[in-house]
Coordinates of C-alpha atoms and ligand atoms in Angstrom, one line a residue:
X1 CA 74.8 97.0 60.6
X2 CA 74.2 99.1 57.2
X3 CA 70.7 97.0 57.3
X4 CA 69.8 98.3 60.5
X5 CA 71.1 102.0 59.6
X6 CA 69.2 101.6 56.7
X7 CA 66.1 100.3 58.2
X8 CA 65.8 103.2 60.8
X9 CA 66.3 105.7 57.5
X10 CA 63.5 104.2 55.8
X11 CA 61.1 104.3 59.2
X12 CA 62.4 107.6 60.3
X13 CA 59.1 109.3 59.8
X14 CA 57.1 106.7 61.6
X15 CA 59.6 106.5 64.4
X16 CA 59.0 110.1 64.7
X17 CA 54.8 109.7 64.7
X18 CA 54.6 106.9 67.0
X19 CA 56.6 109.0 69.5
X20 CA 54.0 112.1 69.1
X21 CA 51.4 109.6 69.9
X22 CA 52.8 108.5 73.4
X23 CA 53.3 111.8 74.5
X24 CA 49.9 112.4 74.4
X25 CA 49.3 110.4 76.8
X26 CA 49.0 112.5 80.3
X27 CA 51.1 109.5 82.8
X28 CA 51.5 112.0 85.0
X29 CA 52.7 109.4 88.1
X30 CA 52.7 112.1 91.0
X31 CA 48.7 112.6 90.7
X32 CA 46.1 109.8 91.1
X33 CA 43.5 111.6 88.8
X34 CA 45.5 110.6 86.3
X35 CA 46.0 106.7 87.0
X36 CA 44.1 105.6 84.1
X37 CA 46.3 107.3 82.1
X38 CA 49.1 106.1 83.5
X39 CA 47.8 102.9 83.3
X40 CA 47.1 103.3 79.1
X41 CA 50.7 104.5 78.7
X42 CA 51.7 101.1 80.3
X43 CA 49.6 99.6 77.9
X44 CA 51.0 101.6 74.6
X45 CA 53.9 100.7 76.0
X46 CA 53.4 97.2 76.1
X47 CA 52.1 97.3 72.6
X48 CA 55.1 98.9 71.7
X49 CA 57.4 96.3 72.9
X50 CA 55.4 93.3 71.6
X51 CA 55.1 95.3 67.8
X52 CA 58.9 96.3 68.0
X53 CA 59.6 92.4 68.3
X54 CA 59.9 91.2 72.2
X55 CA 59.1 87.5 72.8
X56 CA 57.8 87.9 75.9
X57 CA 55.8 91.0 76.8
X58 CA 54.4 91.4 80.4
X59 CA 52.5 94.1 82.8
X60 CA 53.4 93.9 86.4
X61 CA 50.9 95.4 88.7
X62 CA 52.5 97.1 91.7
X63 CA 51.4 99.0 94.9
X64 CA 51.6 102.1 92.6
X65 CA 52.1 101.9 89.3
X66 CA 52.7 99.5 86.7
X67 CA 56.1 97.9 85.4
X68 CA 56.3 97.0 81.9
X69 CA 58.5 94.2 81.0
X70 CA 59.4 92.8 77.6
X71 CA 62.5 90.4 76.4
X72 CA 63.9 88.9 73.7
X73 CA 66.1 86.1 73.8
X74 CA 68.5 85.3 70.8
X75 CA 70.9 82.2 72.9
X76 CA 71.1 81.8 76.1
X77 CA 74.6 81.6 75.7
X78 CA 74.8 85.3 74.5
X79 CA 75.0 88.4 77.2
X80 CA 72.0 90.3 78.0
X81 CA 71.3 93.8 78.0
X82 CA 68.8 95.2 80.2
X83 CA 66.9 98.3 78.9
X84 CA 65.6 100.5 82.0
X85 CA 63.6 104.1 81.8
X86 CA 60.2 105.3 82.5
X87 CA 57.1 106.0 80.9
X88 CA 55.8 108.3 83.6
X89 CA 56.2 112.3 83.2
X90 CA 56.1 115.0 85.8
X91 CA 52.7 117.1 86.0
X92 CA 53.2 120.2 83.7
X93 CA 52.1 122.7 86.2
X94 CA 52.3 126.0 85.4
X95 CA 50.0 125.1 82.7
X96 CA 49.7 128.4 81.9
X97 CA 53.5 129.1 80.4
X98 CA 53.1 126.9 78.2
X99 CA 53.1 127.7 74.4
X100 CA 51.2 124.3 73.4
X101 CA 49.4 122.5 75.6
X102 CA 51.8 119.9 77.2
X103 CA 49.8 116.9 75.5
X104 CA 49.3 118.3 72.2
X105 CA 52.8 117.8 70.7
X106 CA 54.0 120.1 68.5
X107 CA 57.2 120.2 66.4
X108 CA 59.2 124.0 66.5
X109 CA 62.8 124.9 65.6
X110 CA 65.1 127.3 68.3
X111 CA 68.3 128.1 67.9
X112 CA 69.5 125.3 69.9
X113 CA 67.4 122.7 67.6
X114 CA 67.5 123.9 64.2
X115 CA 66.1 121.0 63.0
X116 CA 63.0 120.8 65.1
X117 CA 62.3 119.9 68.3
X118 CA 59.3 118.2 70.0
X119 CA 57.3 120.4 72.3
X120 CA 55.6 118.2 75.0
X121 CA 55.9 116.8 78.7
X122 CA 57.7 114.0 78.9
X123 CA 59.0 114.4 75.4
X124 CA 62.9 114.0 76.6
X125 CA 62.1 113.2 80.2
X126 CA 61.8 109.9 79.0
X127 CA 59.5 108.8 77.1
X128 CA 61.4 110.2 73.7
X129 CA 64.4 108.6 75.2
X130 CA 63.0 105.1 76.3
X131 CA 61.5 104.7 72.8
X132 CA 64.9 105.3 70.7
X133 CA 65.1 102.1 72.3
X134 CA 62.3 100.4 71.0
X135 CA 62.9 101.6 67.5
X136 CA 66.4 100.5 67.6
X137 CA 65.8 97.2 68.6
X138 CA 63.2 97.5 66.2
X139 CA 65.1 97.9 63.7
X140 CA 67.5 95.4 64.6
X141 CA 65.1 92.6 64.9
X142 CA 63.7 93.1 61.6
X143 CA 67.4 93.2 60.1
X144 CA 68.0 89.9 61.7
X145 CA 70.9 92.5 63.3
X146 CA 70.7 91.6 66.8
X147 CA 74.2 90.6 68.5
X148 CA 72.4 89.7 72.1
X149 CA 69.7 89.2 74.2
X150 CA 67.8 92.4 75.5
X151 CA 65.2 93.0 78.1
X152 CA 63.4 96.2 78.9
X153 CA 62.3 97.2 82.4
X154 CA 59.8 100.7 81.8
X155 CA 59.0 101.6 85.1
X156 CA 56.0 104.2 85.7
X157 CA 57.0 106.0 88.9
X158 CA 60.6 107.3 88.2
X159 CA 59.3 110.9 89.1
X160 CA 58.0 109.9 92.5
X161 CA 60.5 108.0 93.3
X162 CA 60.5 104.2 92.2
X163 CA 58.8 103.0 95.6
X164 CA 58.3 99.9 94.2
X165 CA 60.6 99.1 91.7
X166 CA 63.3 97.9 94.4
X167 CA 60.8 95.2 95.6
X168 CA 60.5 94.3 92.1
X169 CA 64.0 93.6 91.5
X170 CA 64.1 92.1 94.9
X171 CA 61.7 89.7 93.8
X172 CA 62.8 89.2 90.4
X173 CA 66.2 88.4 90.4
X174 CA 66.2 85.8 88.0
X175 CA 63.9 87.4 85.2
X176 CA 65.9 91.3 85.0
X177 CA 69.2 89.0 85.6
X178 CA 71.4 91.0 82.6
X179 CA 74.9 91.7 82.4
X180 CA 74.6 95.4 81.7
X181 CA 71.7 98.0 82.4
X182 CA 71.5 100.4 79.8
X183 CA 69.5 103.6 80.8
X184 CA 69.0 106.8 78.4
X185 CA 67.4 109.1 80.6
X186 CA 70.3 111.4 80.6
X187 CA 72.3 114.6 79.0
X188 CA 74.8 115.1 76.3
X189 CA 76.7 118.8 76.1
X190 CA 75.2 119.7 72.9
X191 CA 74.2 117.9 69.9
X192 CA 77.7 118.1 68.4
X193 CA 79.7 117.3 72.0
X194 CA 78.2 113.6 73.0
X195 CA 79.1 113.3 76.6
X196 CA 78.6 110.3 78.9
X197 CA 77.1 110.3 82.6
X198 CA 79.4 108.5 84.7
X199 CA 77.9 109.6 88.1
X200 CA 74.2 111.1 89.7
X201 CA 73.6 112.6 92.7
X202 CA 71.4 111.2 95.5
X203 CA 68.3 112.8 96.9
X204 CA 66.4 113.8 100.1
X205 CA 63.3 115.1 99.8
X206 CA 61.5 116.5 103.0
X207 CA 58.4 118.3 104.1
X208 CA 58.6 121.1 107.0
X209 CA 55.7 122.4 108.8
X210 CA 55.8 125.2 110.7
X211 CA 53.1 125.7 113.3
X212 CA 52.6 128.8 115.4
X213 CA 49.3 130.2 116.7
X214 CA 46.7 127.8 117.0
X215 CA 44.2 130.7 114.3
X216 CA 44.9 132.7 111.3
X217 CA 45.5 136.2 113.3
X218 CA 44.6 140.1 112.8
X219 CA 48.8 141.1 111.5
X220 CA 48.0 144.4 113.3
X221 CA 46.3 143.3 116.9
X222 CA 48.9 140.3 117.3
X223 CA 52.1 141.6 115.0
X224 CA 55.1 142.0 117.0
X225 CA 54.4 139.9 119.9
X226 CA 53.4 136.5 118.7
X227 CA 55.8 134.0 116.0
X228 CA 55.2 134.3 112.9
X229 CA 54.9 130.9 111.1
X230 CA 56.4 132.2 107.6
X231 CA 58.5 134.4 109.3
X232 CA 60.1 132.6 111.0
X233 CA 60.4 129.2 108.3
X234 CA 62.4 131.6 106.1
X235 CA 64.7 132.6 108.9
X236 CA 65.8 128.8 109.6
X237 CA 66.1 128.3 105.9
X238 CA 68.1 131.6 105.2
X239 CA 70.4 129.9 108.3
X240 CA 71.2 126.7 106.4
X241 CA 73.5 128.6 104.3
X242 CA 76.5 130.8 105.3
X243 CA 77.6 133.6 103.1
X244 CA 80.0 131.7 101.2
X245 CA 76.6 129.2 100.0
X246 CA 78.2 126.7 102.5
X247 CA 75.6 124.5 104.2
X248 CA 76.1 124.8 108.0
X249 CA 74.0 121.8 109.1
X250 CA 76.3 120.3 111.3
X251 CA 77.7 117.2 109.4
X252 CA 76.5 117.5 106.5
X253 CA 79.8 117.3 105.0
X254 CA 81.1 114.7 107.2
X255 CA 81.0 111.8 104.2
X256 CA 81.3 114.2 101.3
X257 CA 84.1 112.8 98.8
X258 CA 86.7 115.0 98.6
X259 CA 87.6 114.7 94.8
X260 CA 91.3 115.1 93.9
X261 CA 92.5 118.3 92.5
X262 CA 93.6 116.6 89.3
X263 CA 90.3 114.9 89.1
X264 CA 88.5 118.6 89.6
X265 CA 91.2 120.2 87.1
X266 CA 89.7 116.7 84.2
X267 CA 85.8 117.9 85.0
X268 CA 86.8 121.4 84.0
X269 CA 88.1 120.5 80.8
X270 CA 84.3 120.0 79.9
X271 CA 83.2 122.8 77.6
X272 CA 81.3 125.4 79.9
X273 CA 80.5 129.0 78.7
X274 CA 79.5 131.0 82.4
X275 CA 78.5 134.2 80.1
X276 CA 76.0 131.9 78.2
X277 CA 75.1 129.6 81.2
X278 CA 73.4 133.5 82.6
X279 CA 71.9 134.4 79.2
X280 CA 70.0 131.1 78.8
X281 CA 68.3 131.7 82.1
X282 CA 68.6 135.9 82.4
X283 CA 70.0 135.9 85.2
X284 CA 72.8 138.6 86.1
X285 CA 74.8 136.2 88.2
X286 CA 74.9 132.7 89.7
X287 CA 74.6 132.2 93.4
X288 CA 76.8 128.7 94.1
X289 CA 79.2 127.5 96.6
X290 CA 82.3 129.5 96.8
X291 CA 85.1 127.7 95.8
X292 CA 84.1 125.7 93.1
X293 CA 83.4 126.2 89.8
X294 CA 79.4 125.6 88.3
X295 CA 80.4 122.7 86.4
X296 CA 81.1 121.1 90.4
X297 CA 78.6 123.0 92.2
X298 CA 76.2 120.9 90.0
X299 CA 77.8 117.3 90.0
X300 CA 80.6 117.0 93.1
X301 CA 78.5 119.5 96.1
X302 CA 75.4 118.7 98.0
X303 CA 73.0 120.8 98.2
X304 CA 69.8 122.3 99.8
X305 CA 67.3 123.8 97.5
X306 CA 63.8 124.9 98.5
X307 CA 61.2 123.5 96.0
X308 CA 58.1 124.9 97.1
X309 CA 56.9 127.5 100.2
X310 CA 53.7 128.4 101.1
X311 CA 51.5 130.2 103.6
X312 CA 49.4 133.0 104.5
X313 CA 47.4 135.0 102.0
X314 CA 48.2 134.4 98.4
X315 CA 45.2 135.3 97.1
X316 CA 44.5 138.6 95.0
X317 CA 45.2 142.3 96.5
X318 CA 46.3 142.3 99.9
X319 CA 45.0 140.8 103.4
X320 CA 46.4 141.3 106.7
X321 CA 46.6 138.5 108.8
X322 CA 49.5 136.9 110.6
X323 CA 49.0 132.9 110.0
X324 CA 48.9 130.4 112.2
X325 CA 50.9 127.6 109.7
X326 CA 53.8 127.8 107.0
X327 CA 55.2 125.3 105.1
X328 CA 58.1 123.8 102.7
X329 CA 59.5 121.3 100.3
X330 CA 62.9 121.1 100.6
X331 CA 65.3 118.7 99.0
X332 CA 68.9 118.0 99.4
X333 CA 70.8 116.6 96.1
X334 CA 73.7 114.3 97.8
X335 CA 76.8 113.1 96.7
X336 CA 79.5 110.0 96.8
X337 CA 79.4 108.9 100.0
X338 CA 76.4 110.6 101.9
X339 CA 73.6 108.2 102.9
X340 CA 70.3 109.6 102.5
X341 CA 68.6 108.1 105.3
X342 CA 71.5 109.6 107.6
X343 CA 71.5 113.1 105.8
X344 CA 67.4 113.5 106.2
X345 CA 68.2 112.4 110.3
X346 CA 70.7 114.9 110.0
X347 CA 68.4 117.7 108.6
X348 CA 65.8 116.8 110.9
X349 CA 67.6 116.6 113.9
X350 CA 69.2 120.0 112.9
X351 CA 66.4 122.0 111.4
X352 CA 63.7 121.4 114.7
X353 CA 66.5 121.8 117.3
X354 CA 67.0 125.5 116.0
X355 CA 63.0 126.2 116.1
X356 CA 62.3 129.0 118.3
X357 CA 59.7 127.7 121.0
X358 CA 56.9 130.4 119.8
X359 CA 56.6 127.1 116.8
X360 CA 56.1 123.7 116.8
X361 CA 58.0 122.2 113.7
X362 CA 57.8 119.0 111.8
X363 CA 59.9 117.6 109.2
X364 CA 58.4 115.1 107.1
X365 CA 60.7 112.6 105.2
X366 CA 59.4 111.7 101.7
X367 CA 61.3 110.0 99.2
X368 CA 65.3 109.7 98.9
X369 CA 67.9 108.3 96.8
X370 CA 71.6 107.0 97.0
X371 CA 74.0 108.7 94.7
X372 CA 76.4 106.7 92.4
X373 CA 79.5 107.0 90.4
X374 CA 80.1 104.5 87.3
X375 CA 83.2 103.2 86.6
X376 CA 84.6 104.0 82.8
X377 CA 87.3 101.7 83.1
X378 CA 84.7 98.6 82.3
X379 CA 83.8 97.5 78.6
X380 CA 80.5 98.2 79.4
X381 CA 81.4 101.8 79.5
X382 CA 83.9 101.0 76.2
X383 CA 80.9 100.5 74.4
X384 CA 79.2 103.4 74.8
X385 CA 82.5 105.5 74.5
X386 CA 82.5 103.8 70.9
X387 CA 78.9 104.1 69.9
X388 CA 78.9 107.7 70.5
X389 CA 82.5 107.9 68.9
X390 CA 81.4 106.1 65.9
X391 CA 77.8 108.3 65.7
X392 CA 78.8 111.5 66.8
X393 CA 82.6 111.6 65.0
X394 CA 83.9 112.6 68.6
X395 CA 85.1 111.1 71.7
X396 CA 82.4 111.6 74.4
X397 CA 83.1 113.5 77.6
X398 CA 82.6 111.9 80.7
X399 CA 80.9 113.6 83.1
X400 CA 79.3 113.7 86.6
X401 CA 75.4 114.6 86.4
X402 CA 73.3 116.6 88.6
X403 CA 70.1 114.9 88.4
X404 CA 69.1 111.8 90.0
X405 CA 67.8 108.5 89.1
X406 CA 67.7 107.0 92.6
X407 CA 67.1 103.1 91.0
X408 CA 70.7 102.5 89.9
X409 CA 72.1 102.5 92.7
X410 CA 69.6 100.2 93.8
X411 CA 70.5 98.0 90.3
X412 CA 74.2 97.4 91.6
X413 CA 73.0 96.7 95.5
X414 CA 69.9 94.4 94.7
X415 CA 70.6 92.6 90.8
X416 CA 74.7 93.4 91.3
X417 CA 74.4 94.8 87.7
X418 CA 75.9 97.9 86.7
X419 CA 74.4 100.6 84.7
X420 CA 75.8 102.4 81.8
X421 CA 73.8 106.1 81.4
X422 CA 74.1 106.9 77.9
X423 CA 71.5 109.7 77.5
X424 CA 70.8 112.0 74.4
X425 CA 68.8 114.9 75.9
X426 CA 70.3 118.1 76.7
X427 CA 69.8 120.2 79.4
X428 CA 68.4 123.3 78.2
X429 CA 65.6 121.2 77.3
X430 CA 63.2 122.3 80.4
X431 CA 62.7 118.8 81.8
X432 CA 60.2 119.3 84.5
X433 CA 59.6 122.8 83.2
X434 CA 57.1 124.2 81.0
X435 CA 57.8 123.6 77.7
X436 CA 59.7 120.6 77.5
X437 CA 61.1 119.8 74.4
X438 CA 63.2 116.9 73.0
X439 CA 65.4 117.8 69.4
X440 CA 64.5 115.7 67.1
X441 CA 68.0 115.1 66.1
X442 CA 69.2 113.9 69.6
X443 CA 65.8 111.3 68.9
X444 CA 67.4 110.1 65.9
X445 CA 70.9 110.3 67.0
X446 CA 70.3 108.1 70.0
X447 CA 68.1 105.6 68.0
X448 CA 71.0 105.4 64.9
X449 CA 73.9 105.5 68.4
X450 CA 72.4 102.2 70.4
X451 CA 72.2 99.2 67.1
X452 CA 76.3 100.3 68.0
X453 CA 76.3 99.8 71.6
X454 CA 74.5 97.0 70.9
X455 CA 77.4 95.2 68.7
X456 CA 80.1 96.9 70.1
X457 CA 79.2 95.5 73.7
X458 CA 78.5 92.1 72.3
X459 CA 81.8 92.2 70.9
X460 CA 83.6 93.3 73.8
X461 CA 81.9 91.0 76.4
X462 CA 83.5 87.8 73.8
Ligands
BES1 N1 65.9 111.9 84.1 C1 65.8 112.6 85.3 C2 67.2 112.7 86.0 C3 68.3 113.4 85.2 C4 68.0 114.4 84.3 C5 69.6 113.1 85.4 C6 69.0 115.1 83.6 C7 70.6 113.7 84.8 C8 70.3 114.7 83.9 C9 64.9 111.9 86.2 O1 63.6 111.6 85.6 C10 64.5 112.8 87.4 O2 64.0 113.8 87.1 N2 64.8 112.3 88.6 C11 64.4 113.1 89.8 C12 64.5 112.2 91.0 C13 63.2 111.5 91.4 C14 63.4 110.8 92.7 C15 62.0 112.4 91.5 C16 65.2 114.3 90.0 O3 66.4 114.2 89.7 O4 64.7 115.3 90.5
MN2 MN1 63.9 110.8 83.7
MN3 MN1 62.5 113.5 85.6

């Protein structure tokens, strides 16, 4: 193990220089102008693999975009750990706040990352995550340090929902078959309080239309008599929360987990500053479910959050005009045991039946996700628990994320393999946002972390 630790010491620079080259790289997966790109980040990625030291490296065309698998087999006889994240990023809209441009990466120190951090999209959300990987296993293969077999599954529609990556597995059974999926594509507290995610929530994403006169109308002439489309959307969304920020779509809460008091009084334990949670953002106040502290309104509680709305003038200085159409992107985050498919029948069965009949309104399903909860009782979780010990100096926290990653749930239906999310990225660091940025430190820590999740897994497994 000292080899490998002293391997990644030596390389440290270029670890750090191969990264800046992927992420400039615009994969954006959620717009088709950009499929060639996508398509050359598979590629790099691929490259990557086969440099870093995989046997077997191989692009698999899908309906969308392409998975990129590579492998690396020491004895059959050893256990197998399966690598999953994703080379696609989000699109960086609003371009215009951002500092650098979000495919020019540049390196800047904030008070959270004293040491520097790496300013681009995609730069934690994943691809600076997926490639600690590569350089670990990098630098175990070229220490002869390798205690197992390893296989990497880099996906390149995570941010529009893995459409095809359950067919995939479906039809790959025996190639991703691993006894452990290891996934970095998560949080830690803070660069000094490693934490592990033991559970995501699921999703339901849906669009709404809202249709009310058949023409864009003169506000004055028509106002007052006829429905207003964007009216009349904000109303029904306004009524989909009571003043407590209770949901009142009829069961909605029918399979919600109730999670024991002692459980509740454990997540709490988790260091949480409130007066700094309202700085970082500016804001004078949060606005969750009563009851419930923020630390559960974000991991335990559903919830409904608008994404997008849009209609009418939105053009410069002001027009008058009542409009015919108004629309929204809603999406619900879900936890243990809702079923997406039965909360988005749910919403749409609820959300049309209280249209007023001056509309017509449609809800759209789009993509969806199960949530999950992982065990910590397994060795698989051990030997995470011990890499980050052994790294970090500390015992890592467990805790329940907010996110989603809709795949691993799919993992343990479709290859009965359970996933261990041992992320490095904090939260602060504007995923999806403008600005995204990725400490360089948490880079390094994760890549120095997995050579010891690696051996301490093999070792457990025995
Ligand atoms: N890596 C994130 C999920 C995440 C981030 C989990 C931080 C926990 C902490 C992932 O790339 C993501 O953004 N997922 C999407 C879901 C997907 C279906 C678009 C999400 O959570 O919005
Ligand atoms: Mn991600
Ligand atoms: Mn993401």
């Amino acid at each position: 193990m000292e080899n490998t630790i002293q391997y990644i010491k030596t390389n440290k620079d270029r670890f750090l220089n191969e990264l800046l080259d992927l992420l400039k790289i615009p994969s954006i997966s959620a717009d088709a102008k950009y499929n060639g790109e996508v398509a050359r980040m598979a590629e790099a990625t691929a490259e990557g693999l086969t440099k870093a030291g995989c046997h077997r490296v191989e692009i698999f065309p899908t309906k969308g975009h392409p998975i990129v698998y590579g492998e690396f087999t020491k004895d059959a006889s050893l256990p197998t750990v399966l690598v999953y994240g994703h080379y696609d990023v989000q699109p960086p809209d609003p371009i215009d706040l951002w500092e650098s441009p979000p495919f020019e990466p540049v390196i800047k120190k904030t008070e959270i990352h004293p040491n520097g951090a790496i300013f681009a999209r995609g730069s934690c959300d994943d691809k600076g995550q997926f490639y600690m990987h590569v350089k670990a296993f990098e630098a175990m293969v070229a220490t002869g340090d390798i205690p197992c077999n390893v296989k990497f599954m880099i996906e390149g529609e995570e941010e529009v929902g893995s459409a095809n990556l359950g067919e995939f597995c479906n039809q790959n059974k025996e190639l991703l078959a691993s006894d452990v999926i290891l996934i970095s594509d998560t949080s830690i507290i803070d660069i000094d309080t490693p934490s592990i995610t033991v559970g995501l929530r699921g999703l339901s994403y849906v669009e709404i239309e809202v249709e009310g006169p058949n023409r864009d109308l003169h506000s004055g002439v028509y106002g007052g008599a006829v429905g207003n489309p964007c009216n009349i959307l904000c109303e029904m969304i306004a009524s989909l929360k009571d003043e407590n920020n209770h949901i009142t779509i009829p069961g909605f809460y029918d399979d919600v987990e109730i999670v024991s008091l002692e459980e509740r009084a454990a997540m709490n334990k988790a260091p949480f500053n409130l007066e700094n949670y309202k700085k970082d953002l500016k804001v004078n106040d949060i606005h969750g479910e009563k009851g419930y502290t923020v630390l559960e309104q974000t991991s335990i509680r559903p919830t409904v959050e608008v994404n997008g709305i849009w209609g009418g003038y939105i053009g410069e200085g002001a027009k008058t005009v009542l409009p015919s159409k108004a629309f929204a992107k809603l999406s619900m985050r879900l936890v243990p045991n809702q079923s997406s498919d039965k909360i988005t029948e749910i919403f749409q069965k609820h959300f049309t039946s209280i249209a007023p009949p001056s509309v017509k309104v449609t809800v759209k399903p789009h993509h969806g996700g199960e949530p999950v909860v992982t065990p910590t009782d397994t060795i698989e979780y051990q030997a995470a628990h011990k890499a980050m010990q052994k790294t970090f100096g500390k015992d890592p926290i467990p805790m329940r994320g907010g996110g989603s990653i809709p795949i691993v749930a799919l993992f343990e239906k479709v290859l009965g393999v359970k996933s261990v999310l041992m992320g490095f990225g904090l939260d602060s660091d504007d995923l999806h946002s403008p600005n995204e940025h990725y400490g360089i430190d948490n880079y390094y820590k994760g890549i120095e972390t997995i050579p010891y999740y690696f051996k301490y897994y093999s070792e457990l497994k025995q």
